Coordinates of N, CA and C in Angstrom, one line a residue:
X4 N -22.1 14.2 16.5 CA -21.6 15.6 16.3 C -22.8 16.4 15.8
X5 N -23.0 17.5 16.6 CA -24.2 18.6 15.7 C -23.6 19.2 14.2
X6 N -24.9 19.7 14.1 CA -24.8 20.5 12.7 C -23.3 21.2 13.2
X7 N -23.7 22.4 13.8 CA -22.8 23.4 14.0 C -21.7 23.0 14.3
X8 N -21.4 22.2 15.3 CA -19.9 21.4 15.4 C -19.4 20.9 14.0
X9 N -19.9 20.8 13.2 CA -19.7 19.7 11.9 C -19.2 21.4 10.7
X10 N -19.7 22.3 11.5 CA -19.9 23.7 10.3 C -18.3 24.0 10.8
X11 N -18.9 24.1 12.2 CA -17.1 24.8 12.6 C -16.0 24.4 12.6
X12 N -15.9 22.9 12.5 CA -14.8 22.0 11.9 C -14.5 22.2 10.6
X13 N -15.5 22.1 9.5 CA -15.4 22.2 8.0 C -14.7 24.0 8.1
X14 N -15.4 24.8 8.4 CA -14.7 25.8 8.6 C -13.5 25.9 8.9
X15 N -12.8 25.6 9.7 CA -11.7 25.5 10.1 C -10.6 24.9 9.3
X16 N -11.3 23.8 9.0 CA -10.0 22.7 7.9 C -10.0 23.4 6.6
X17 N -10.8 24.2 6.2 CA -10.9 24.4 4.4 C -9.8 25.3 4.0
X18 N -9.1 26.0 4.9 CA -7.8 26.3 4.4 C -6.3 25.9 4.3
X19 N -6.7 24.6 4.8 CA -5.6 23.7 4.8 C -6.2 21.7 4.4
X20 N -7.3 22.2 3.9 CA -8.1 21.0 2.8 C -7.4 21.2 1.3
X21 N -6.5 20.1 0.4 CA -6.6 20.4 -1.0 C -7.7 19.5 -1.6
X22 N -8.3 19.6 -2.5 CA -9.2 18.7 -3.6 C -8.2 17.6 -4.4
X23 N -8.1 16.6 -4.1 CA -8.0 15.5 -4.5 C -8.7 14.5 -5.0
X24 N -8.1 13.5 -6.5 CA -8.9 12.7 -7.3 C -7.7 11.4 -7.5
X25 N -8.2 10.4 -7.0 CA -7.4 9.3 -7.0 C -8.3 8.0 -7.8
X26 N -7.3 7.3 -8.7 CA -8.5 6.3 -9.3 C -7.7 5.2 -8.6
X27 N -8.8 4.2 -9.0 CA -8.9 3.0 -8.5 C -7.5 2.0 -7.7
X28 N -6.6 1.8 -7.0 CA -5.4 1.2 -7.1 C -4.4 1.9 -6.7
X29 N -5.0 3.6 -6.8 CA -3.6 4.8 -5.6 C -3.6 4.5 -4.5
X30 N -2.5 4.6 -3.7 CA -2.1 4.4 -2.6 C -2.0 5.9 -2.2
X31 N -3.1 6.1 -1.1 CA -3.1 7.2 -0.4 C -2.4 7.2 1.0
X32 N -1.8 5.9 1.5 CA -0.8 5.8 2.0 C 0.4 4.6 1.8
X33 N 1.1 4.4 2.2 CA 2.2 3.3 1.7 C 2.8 3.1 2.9
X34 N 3.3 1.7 3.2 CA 4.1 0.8 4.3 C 5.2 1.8 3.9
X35 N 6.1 1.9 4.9 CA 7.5 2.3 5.1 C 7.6 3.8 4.7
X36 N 7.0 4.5 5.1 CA 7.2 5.9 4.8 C 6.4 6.6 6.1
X37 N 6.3 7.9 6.2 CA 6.0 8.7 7.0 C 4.1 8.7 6.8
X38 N 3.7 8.7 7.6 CA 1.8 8.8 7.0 C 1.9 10.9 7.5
X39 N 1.5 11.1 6.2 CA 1.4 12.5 6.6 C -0.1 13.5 6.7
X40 N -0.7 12.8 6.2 CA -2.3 13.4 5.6 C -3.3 12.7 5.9
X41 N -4.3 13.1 6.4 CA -6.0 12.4 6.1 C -6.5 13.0 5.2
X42 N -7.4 11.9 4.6 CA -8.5 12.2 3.2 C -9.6 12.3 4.1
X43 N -10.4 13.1 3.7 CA -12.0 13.1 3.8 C -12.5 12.6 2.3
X44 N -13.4 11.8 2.1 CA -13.5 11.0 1.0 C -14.9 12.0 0.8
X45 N -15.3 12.6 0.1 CA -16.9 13.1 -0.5 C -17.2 11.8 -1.5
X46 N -16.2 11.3 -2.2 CA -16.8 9.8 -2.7 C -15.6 8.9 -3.4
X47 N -16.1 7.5 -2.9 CA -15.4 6.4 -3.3 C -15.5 5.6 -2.0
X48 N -14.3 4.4 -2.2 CA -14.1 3.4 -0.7 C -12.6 3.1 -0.9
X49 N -11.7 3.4 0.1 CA -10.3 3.3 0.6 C -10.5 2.1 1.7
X50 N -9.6 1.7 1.2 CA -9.4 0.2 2.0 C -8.0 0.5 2.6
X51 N -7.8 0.3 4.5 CA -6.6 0.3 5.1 C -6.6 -1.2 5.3
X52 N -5.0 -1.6 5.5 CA -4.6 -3.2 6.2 C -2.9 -2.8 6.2
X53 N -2.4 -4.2 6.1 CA -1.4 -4.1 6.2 C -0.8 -5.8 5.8
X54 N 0.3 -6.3 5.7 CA 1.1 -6.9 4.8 C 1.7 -8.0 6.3
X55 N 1.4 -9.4 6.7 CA 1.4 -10.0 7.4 C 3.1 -10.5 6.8
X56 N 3.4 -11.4 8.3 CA 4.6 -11.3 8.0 C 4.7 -12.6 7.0
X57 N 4.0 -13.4 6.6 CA 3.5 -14.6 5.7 C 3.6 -13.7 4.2
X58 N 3.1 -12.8 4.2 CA 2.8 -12.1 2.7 C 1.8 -11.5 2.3
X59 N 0.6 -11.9 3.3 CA -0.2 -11.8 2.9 C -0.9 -10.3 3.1
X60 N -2.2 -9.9 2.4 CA -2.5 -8.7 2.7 C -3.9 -8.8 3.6
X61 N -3.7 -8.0 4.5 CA -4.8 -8.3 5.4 C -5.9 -6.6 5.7
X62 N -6.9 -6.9 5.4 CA -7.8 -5.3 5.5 C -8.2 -5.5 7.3
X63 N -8.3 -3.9 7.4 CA -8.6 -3.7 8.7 C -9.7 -3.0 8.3
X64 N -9.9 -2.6 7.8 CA -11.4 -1.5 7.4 C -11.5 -0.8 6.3
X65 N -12.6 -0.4 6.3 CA -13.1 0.7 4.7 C -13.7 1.9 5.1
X66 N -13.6 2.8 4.3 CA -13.9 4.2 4.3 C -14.6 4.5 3.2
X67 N -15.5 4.9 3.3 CA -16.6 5.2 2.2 C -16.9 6.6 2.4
X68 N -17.9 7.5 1.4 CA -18.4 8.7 1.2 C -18.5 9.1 2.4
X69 N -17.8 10.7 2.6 CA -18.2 11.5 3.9 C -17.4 10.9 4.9
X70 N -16.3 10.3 4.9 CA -15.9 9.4 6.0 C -14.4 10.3 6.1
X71 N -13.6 9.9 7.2 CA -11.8 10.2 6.7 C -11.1 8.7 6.6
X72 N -10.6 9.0 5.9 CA -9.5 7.9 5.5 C -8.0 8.0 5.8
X73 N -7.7 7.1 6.6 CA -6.5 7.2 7.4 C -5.7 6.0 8.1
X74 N -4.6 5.4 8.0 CA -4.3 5.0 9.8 C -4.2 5.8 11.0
X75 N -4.5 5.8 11.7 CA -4.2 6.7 12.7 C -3.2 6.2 13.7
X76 N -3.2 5.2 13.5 CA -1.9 4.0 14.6 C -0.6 5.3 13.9
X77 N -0.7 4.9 12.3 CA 0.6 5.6 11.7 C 0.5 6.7 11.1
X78 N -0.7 7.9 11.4 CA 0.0 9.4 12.2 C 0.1 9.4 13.4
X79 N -0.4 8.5 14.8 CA 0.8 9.0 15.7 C 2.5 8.7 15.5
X80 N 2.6 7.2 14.4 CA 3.8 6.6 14.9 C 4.6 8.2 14.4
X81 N 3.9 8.8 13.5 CA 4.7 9.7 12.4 C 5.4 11.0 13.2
X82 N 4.4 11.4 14.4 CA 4.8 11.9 15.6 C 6.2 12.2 16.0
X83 N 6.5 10.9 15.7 CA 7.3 10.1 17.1 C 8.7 9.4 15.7
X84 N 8.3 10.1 14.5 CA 9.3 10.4 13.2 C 9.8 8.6 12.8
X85 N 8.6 8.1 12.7 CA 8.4 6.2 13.2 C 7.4 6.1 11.2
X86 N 7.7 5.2 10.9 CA 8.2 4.7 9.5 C 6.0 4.1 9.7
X87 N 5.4 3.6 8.9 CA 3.8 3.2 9.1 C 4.2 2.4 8.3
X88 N 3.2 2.0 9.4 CA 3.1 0.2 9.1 C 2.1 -0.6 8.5
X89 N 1.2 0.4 8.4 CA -0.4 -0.2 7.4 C -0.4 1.2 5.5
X90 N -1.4 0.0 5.0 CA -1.1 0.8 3.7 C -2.9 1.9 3.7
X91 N -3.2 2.8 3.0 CA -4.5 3.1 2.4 C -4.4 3.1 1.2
X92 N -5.5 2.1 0.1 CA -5.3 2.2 -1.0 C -6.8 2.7 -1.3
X93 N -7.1 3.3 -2.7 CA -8.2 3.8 -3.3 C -8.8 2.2 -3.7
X94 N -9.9 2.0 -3.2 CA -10.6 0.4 -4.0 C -12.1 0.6 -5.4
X95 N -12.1 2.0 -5.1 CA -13.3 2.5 -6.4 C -12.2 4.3 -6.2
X96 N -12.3 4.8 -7.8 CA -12.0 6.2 -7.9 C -12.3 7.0 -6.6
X97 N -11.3 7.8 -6.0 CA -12.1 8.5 -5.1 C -12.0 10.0 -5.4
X98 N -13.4 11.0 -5.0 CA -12.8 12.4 -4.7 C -12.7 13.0 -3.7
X99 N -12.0 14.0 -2.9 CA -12.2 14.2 -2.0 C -11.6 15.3 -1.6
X100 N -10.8 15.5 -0.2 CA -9.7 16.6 0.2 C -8.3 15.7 0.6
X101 N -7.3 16.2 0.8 CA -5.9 16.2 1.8 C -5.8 16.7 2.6
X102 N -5.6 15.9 3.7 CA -5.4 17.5 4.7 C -4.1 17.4 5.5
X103 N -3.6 17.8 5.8 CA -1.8 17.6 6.1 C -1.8 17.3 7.7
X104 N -1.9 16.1 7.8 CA -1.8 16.2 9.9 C -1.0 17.0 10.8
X105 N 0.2 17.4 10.3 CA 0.8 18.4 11.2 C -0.2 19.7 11.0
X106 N -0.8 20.2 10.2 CA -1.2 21.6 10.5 C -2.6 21.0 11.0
X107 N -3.3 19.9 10.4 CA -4.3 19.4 11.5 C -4.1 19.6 13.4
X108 N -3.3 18.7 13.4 CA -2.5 18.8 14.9 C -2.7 20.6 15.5
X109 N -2.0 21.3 15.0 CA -1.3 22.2 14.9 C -2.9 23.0 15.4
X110 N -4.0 22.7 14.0 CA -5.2 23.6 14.4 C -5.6 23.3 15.5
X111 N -5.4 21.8 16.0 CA -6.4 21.5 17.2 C -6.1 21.9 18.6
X112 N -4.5 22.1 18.5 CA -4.0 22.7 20.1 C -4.4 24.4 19.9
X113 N -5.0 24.8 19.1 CA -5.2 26.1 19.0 C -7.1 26.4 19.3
X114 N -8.0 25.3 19.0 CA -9.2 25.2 18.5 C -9.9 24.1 19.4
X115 N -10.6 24.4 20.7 CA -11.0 23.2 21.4 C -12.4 22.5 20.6
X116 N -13.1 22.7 19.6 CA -13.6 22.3 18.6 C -13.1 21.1 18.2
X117 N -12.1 21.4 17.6 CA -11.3 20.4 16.6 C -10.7 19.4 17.6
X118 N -10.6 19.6 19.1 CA -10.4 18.7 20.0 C -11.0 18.0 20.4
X119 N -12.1 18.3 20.7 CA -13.8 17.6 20.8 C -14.1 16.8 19.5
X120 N -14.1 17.0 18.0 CA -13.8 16.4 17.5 C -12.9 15.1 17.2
X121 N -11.7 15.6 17.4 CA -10.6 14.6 17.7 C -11.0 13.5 18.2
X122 N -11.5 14.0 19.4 CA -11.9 12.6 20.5 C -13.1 11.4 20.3
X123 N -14.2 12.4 19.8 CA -15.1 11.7 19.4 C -15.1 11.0 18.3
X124 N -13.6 11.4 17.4 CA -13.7 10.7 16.1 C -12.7 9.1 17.1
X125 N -12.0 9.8 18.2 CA -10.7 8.6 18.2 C -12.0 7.7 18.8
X126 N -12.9 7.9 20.0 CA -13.9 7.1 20.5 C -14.1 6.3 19.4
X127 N -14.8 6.9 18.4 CA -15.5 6.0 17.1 C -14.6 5.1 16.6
X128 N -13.5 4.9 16.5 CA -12.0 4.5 16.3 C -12.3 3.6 17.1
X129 N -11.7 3.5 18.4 CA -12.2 2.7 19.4 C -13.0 0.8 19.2
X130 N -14.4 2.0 19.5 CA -15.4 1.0 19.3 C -14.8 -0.2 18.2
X131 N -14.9 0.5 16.7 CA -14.9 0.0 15.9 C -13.5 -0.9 15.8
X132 N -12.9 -1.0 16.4 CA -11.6 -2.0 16.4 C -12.6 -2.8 17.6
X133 N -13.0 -2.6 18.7 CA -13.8 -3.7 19.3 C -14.2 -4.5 18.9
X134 N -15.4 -4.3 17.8 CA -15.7 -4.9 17.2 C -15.2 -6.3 16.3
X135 N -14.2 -5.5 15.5 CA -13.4 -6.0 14.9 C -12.7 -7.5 15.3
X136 N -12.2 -6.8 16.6 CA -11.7 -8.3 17.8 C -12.4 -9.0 18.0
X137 N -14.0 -8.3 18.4 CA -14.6 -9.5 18.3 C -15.3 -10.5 17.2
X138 N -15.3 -9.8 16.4 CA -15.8 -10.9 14.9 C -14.3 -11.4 15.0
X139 N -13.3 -11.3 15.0 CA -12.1 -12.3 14.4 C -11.9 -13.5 14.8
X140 N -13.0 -13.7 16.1 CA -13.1 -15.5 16.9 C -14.7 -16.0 16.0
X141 N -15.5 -15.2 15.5 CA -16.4 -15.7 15.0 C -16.7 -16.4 13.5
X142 N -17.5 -17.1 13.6 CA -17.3 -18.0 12.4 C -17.4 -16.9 11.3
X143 N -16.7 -17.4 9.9 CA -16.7 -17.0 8.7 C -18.2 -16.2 8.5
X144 N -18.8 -17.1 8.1 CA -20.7 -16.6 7.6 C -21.3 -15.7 9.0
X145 N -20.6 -15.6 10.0 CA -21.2 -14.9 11.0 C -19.9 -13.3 10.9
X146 N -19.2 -13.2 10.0 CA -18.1 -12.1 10.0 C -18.5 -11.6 8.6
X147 N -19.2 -12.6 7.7 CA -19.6 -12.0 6.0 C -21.0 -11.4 6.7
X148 N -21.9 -11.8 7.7 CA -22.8 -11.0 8.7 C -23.0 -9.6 8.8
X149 N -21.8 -9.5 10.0 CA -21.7 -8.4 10.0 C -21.3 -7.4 9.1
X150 N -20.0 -7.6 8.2 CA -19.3 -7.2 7.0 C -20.7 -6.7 6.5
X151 N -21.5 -7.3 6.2 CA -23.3 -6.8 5.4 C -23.8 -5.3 6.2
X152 N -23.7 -5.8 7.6 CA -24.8 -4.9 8.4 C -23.7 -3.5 8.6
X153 N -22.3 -3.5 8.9 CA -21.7 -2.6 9.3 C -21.5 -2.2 7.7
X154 N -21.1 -2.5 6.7 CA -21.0 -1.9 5.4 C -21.8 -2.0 4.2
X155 N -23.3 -1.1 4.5 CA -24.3 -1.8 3.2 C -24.0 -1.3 1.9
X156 N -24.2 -2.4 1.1 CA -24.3 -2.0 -0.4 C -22.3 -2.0 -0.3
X157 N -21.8 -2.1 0.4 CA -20.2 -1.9 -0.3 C -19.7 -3.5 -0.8
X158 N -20.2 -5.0 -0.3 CA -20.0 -5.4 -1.2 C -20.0 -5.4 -2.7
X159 N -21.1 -5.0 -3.4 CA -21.0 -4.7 -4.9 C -19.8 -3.7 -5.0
X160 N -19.3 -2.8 -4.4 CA -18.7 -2.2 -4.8 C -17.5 -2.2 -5.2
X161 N -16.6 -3.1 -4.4 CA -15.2 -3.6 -4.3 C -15.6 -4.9 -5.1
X162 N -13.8 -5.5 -4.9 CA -13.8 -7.0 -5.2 C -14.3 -8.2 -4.2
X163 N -14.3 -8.7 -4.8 CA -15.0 -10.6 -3.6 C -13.5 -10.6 -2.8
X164 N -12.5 -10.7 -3.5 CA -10.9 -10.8 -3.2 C -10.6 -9.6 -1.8
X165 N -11.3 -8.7 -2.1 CA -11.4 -7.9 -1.1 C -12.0 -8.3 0.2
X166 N -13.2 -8.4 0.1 CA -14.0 -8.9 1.1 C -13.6 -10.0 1.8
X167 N -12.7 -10.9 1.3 CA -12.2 -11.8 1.6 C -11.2 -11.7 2.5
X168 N -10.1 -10.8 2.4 CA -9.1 -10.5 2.9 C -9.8 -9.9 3.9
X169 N -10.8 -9.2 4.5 CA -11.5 -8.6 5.6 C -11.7 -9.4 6.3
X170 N -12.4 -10.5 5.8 CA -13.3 -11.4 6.3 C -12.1 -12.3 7.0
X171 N -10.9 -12.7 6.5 CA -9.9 -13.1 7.0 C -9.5 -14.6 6.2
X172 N -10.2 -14.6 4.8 CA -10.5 -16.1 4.4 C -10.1 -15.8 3.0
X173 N -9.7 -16.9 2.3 CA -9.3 -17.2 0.8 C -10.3 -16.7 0.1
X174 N -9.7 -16.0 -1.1 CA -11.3 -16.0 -2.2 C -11.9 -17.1 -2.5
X175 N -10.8 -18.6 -2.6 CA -11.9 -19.9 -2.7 C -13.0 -20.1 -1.4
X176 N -12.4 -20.1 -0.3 CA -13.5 -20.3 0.6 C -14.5 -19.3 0.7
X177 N -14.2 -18.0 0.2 CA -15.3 -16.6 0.3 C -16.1 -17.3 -0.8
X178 N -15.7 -17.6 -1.9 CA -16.7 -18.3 -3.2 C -17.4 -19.5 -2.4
X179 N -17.2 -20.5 -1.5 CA -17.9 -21.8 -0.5 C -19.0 -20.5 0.2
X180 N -18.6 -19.5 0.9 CA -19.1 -18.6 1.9 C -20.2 -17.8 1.1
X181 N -20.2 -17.7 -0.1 CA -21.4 -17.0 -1.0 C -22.1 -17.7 -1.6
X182 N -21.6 -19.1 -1.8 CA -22.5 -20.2 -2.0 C -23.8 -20.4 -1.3
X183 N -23.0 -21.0 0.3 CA -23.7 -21.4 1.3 C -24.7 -20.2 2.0
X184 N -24.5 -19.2 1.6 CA -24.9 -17.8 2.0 C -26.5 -18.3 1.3
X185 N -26.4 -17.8 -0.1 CA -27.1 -18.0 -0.7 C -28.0 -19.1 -0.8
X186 N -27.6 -20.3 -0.7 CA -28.2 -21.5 0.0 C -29.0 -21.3 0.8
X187 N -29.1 -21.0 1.7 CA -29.4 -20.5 3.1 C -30.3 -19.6 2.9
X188 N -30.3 -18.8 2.0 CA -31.7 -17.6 1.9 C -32.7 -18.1 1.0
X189 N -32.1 -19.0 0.2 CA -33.3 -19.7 -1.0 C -34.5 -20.2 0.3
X190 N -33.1 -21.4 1.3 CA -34.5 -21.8 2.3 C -35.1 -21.4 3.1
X191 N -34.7 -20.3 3.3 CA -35.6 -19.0 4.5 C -36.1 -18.2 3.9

């Protein structure tokens, strides 16, 4: 995205952007309700996943500073007046904006900007669930790998418990997986 593409967008959203402050453990979205809004985060990390039919909680990705925070599976389902099925929770305080998807929507059939946007954001969407599919066949220490390269520095920032649920593995075996990590770099 250029500068100016990036001006004309922010231009556009700031009258239907509010300033929002969520601490650590809000749910900026919730299972079984309508998803109505995206966050643009200016700072913190929002963790999306969703609730397996076992119990468990499972992360699909993080959103960090400058990013939007969203499902997007559940603003279309919301479309289509369909209940979401993944959660966004705040994982460090965040600040940021709200922005209401229907008047989002609303600006973009009006604004071929915000269309161009759209797309390029859904592309980046895309990709990054590729990915995704593909680490979920790869071994553990080869998925705490990537987890490093695609998110730096956000280990420290969250919990191990977290990282874990990404990674797709128990906090005890994430504790074997930080072990052996570290093992491994003493002898290299």
């Amino acid at each position: 995205m250029t500068p100016e593409m990036y001006d004309e967008v922010s231009h556009l959203l700031a009258p239907i952007a509010a300033p929002v402050s969520m601490r650590k453990g809000e749910y900026l979205q919730r299972i079984g309700v309508l998803a109505h809004s995206v966050f643009w985060l200016h700072s913190g990390v929002a963790r999306t996943g969703f609730v397996s039919d076992a119990g468990n909680e499972v992360t699909l990705y993080f959103r960090t500073d400058g990013e939007a925070a969203a499902a997007h599976d559940d603003l279309l389902r919301a479309n289509r007046n369909e209940l979401s099925h993944n959660f966004v929770i705040a994982e460090t305080a965040i600040h940021g904006y709200r922005i209401d998807w229907v008047a989002l929507t609303g600006l973009a059939e009006r604004h071929g900007v915000l269309r161009d946007y759209y797309l390029k954001a859904s592309e980046h969407g895309i990709i990054d669930q590729g990915k995704r599919l593909y680490l979920s066949v790869c071994p553990a220490l080869g998925r705490l790998a990537a987890f490093r390269r695609d998110y730096p520095g956000l280990e420290h920032r969250i919990s191990q418990k977290v990282v874990a649920s990404f990674l797709g593995v128990t906090p005890q075996y994430m504790s074997q997986l930080l072990r052996q990590d570290a093992a491994d770099n003493q002898r290299n």
